[in-house]
Amino acid sequence: MVSKRKSSEKAQPDLFSFGPKPAAPAEKKAAVNTQTAPPDSDLRIYSVRQLNALVKVALERGLPGYIAIVGEISNFKCHSSGHCYFSLKDDAAELACVMWAPNFRRLKFKPIDGMSV
């Protein structure tokens, strides 16, 4: 069954239709791992903007609005701007993180490497 969109609804862009597949220069084709990449006829090359748009839509459609994460702090560094950069990790993965200065100023504890949060 095909559903019809109301004229007031905004159509979602088709992120896989940014025009014809661009021709890749010979030197770029050589950089493609032919053992893991599909044949050239199926290989689609995306611009940075296109990839960001694809990821944005995938995240907006597939993740809940609020996510709480538990992990161990590592490589914690605060810069002169007040922003703090660190990783949250567990036994299998690591996530790069940023805490903006206004949020850091509201913390009721001092983050240190090895702390579970």
PDB file of C-alpha atoms in Angstrom:
ATOM      1  CA  MET A   1       0.000   0.000   0.000  1.00  0.00           C
ATOM      2  CA  VAL A   2       1.347   3.406  -0.966  1.00  0.00           C
ATOM      3  CA  SER A   3       0.744   6.219   1.498  1.00  0.00           C
ATOM      4  CA  LYS A   4       0.274   9.717   0.164  1.00  0.00           C
ATOM      5  CA  ARG A   5       2.008  12.602   1.877  1.00  0.00           C
ATOM      6  CA  LYS A   6      -0.006  15.702   2.714  1.00  0.00           C
ATOM      7  CA  SER A   7       1.085  18.732   0.732  1.00  0.00           C
ATOM      8  CA  SER A   8       2.053  20.469   3.998  1.00  0.00           C
ATOM      9  CA  GLU A   9       4.494  17.658   4.951  1.00  0.00           C
ATOM     10  CA  LYS A  10       8.102  18.270   4.037  1.00  0.00           C
ATOM     11  CA  ALA A  11       9.562  15.570   1.808  1.00  0.00           C
ATOM     12  CA  GLN A  12      12.725  13.884   3.089  1.00  0.00           C
ATOM     13  CA  PRO A  13      15.652  14.239   0.683  1.00  0.00           C
ATOM     14  CA  ASP A  14      16.781  11.118  -1.114  1.00  0.00           C
ATOM     15  CA  LEU A  15      20.356  11.072   0.125  1.00  0.00           C
ATOM     16  CA  PHE A  16      21.392   8.418  -2.356  1.00  0.00           C
ATOM     17  CA  SER A  17      20.462  10.560  -5.364  1.00  0.00           C
ATOM     18  CA  PHE A  18      22.953  13.404  -5.405  1.00  0.00           C
ATOM     19  CA  GLY A  19      23.301  13.146  -9.123  1.00  0.00           C
ATOM     20  CA  PRO A  20      25.223  10.739 -11.303  1.00  0.00           C
ATOM     21  CA  LYS A  21      28.100   8.741  -9.909  1.00  0.00           C
ATOM     22  CA  PRO A  22      31.229  10.892 -10.268  1.00  0.00           C
ATOM     23  CA  ALA A  23      34.056   9.501 -12.335  1.00  0.00           C
ATOM     24  CA  ALA A  24      36.990   8.728 -10.081  1.00  0.00           C
ATOM     25  CA  PRO A  25      40.466   9.660 -11.287  1.00  0.00           C
ATOM     26  CA  ALA A  26      42.749   6.692 -11.975  1.00  0.00           C
ATOM     27  CA  GLU A  27      44.932   7.447  -8.943  1.00  0.00           C
ATOM     28  CA  LYS A  28      41.884   7.302  -6.635  1.00  0.00           C
ATOM     29  CA  LYS A  29      40.755   3.981  -8.089  1.00  0.00           C
ATOM     30  CA  ALA A  30      44.113   2.487  -7.233  1.00  0.00           C
ATOM     31  CA  ALA A  31      43.591   3.432  -3.559  1.00  0.00           C
ATOM     32  CA  VAL A  32      40.404   1.324  -3.317  1.00  0.00           C
ATOM     33  CA  ASN A  33      40.958  -2.078  -1.741  1.00  0.00           C
ATOM     34  CA  THR A  34      39.525  -4.351  -4.400  1.00  0.00           C
ATOM     35  CA  GLN A  35      39.408  -7.297  -2.010  1.00  0.00           C
ATOM     36  CA  THR A  36      36.807  -5.624   0.224  1.00  0.00           C
ATOM     37  CA  ALA A  37      35.221  -3.039  -2.073  1.00  0.00           C
ATOM     38  CA  PRO A  38      32.424  -3.913  -4.485  1.00  0.00           C
ATOM     39  CA  PRO A  39      33.230  -3.863  -8.232  1.00  0.00           C
ATOM     40  CA  ASP A  40      33.806  -0.344  -9.608  1.00  0.00           C
ATOM     41  CA  SER A  41      30.427  -0.344 -11.321  1.00  0.00           C
ATOM     42  CA  ASP A  42      28.709  -0.558  -7.893  1.00  0.00           C
ATOM     43  CA  LEU A  43      31.116   1.674  -5.952  1.00  0.00           C
ATOM     44  CA  ARG A  44      29.546   5.008  -4.987  1.00  0.00           C
ATOM     45  CA  ILE A  45      31.881   7.843  -3.987  1.00  0.00           C
ATOM     46  CA  TYR A  46      30.331  10.342  -1.559  1.00  0.00           C
ATOM     47  CA  SER A  47      31.393  13.859  -0.719  1.00  0.00           C
ATOM     48  CA  VAL A  48      31.981  14.734   2.927  1.00  0.00           C
ATOM     49  CA  ARG A  49      28.691  16.679   2.923  1.00  0.00           C
ATOM     50  CA  GLN A  50      26.772  13.720   1.530  1.00  0.00           C
ATOM     51  CA  LEU A  51      28.230  11.306   4.077  1.00  0.00           C
ATOM     52  CA  ASN A  52      27.427  13.709   6.935  1.00  0.00           C
ATOM     53  CA  ALA A  53      23.840  13.967   5.668  1.00  0.00           C
ATOM     54  CA  LEU A  54      23.532  10.164   5.503  1.00  0.00           C
ATOM     55  CA  VAL A  55      24.869   9.734   9.032  1.00  0.00           C
ATOM     56  CA  LYS A  56      22.633  12.524  10.375  1.00  0.00           C
ATOM     57  CA  VAL A  57      19.478  10.931   8.980  1.00  0.00           C
ATOM     58  CA  ALA A  58      20.502   7.459  10.187  1.00  0.00           C
ATOM     59  CA  LEU A  59      21.132   8.740  13.705  1.00  0.00           C
ATOM     60  CA  GLU A  60      17.950  10.817  13.852  1.00  0.00           C
ATOM     61  CA  ARG A  61      15.818   7.895  12.694  1.00  0.00           C
ATOM     62  CA  GLY A  62      17.546   5.145  14.665  1.00  0.00           C
ATOM     63  CA  LEU A  63      18.475   6.504  18.097  1.00  0.00           C
ATOM     64  CA  PRO A  64      16.338   7.540  21.047  1.00  0.00           C
ATOM     65  CA  GLY A  65      16.212  11.238  21.941  1.00  0.00           C
ATOM     66  CA  TYR A  66      18.134  10.778  25.213  1.00  0.00           C
ATOM     67  CA  ILE A  67      21.035   8.419  25.825  1.00  0.00           C
ATOM     68  CA  ALA A  68      22.850   7.800  29.123  1.00  0.00           C
ATOM     69  CA  ILE A  69      26.289   6.200  28.856  1.00  0.00           C
ATOM     70  CA  VAL A  70      28.393   4.492  31.509  1.00  0.00           C
ATOM     71  CA  GLY A  71      32.141   4.044  31.147  1.00  0.00           C
ATOM     72  CA  GLU A  72      35.610   4.766  32.461  1.00  0.00           C
ATOM     73  CA  ILE A  73      37.220   8.171  31.848  1.00  0.00           C
ATOM     74  CA  SER A  74      40.594   8.156  30.109  1.00  0.00           C
ATOM     75  CA  ASN A  75      42.893  10.823  28.603  1.00  0.00           C
ATOM     76  CA  PHE A  76      41.020  13.620  30.415  1.00  0.00           C
ATOM     77  CA  LYS A  77      42.337  17.085  29.435  1.00  0.00           C
ATOM     78  CA  CYS A  78      40.920  20.557  30.058  1.00  0.00           C
ATOM     79  CA  HIS A  79      42.103  23.329  27.771  1.00  0.00           C
ATOM     80  CA  SER A  80      42.476  27.039  28.463  1.00  0.00           C
ATOM     81  CA  SER A  81      39.095  27.561  26.761  1.00  0.00           C
ATOM     82  CA  GLY A  82      37.496  25.564  29.601  1.00  0.00           C
ATOM     83  CA  HIS A  83      36.379  22.782  27.265  1.00  0.00           C
ATOM     84  CA  CYS A  84      37.415  19.278  28.325  1.00  0.00           C
ATOM     85  CA  TYR A  85      38.299  16.388  26.051  1.00  0.00           C
ATOM     86  CA  PHE A  86      38.391  12.750  27.125  1.00  0.00           C
ATOM     87  CA  SER A  87      37.417   9.207  26.229  1.00  0.00           C
ATOM     88  CA  LEU A  88      34.817   6.976  27.790  1.00  0.00           C
ATOM     89  CA  LYS A  89      35.735   3.335  27.472  1.00  0.00           C
ATOM     90  CA  ASP A  90      34.715  -0.127  28.536  1.00  0.00           C
ATOM     91  CA  ASP A  91      36.386  -3.473  27.984  1.00  0.00           C
ATOM     92  CA  ALA A  92      35.442  -3.559  24.288  1.00  0.00           C
ATOM     93  CA  ALA A  93      35.196   0.000  22.944  1.00  0.00           C
ATOM     94  CA  GLU A  94      36.164   3.639  23.317  1.00  0.00           C
ATOM     95  CA  LEU A  95      34.165   6.801  22.626  1.00  0.00           C
ATOM     96  CA  ALA A  96      35.763  10.231  22.064  1.00  0.00           C
ATOM     97  CA  CYS A  97      33.980  12.902  24.129  1.00  0.00           C
ATOM     98  CA  VAL A  98      33.850  16.660  24.652  1.00  0.00           C
ATOM     99  CA  MET A  99      32.466  18.481  27.678  1.00  0.00           C
ATOM    100  CA  TRP A 100      31.833  22.141  26.939  1.00  0.00           C
ATOM    101  CA  ALA A 101      33.060  24.709  29.479  1.00  0.00           C
ATOM    102  CA  PRO A 102      29.593  25.682  30.868  1.00  0.00           C
ATOM    103  CA  ASN A 103      28.821  22.002  31.585  1.00  0.00           C
ATOM    104  CA  PHE A 104      32.232  21.418  33.156  1.00  0.00           C
ATOM    105  CA  ARG A 105      31.756  24.384  35.502  1.00  0.00           C
ATOM    106  CA  ARG A 106      28.504  22.832  36.803  1.00  0.00           C
ATOM    107  CA  LEU A 107      30.078  19.478  37.697  1.00  0.00           C
ATOM    108  CA  LYS A 108      30.020  18.579  41.385  1.00  0.00           C
ATOM    109  CA  PHE A 109      33.145  16.357  41.078  1.00  0.00           C
ATOM    110  CA  LYS A 110      36.578  16.512  39.454  1.00  0.00           C
ATOM    111  CA  PRO A 111      36.893  13.998  36.587  1.00  0.00           C
ATOM    112  CA  ILE A 112      40.108  11.990  36.619  1.00  0.00           C
ATOM    113  CA  ASP A 113      41.493   9.174  34.483  1.00  0.00           C
ATOM    114  CA  GLY A 114      40.223   5.767  35.611  1.00  0.00           C
ATOM    115  CA  MET A 115      37.030   7.156  37.185  1.00  0.00           C
ATOM    116  CA  SER A 116      33.837   5.235  36.422  1.00  0.00           C
ATOM    117  CA  VAL A 117      30.974   7.510  35.488  1.00  0.00           C
TER     118      VAL A 117
END
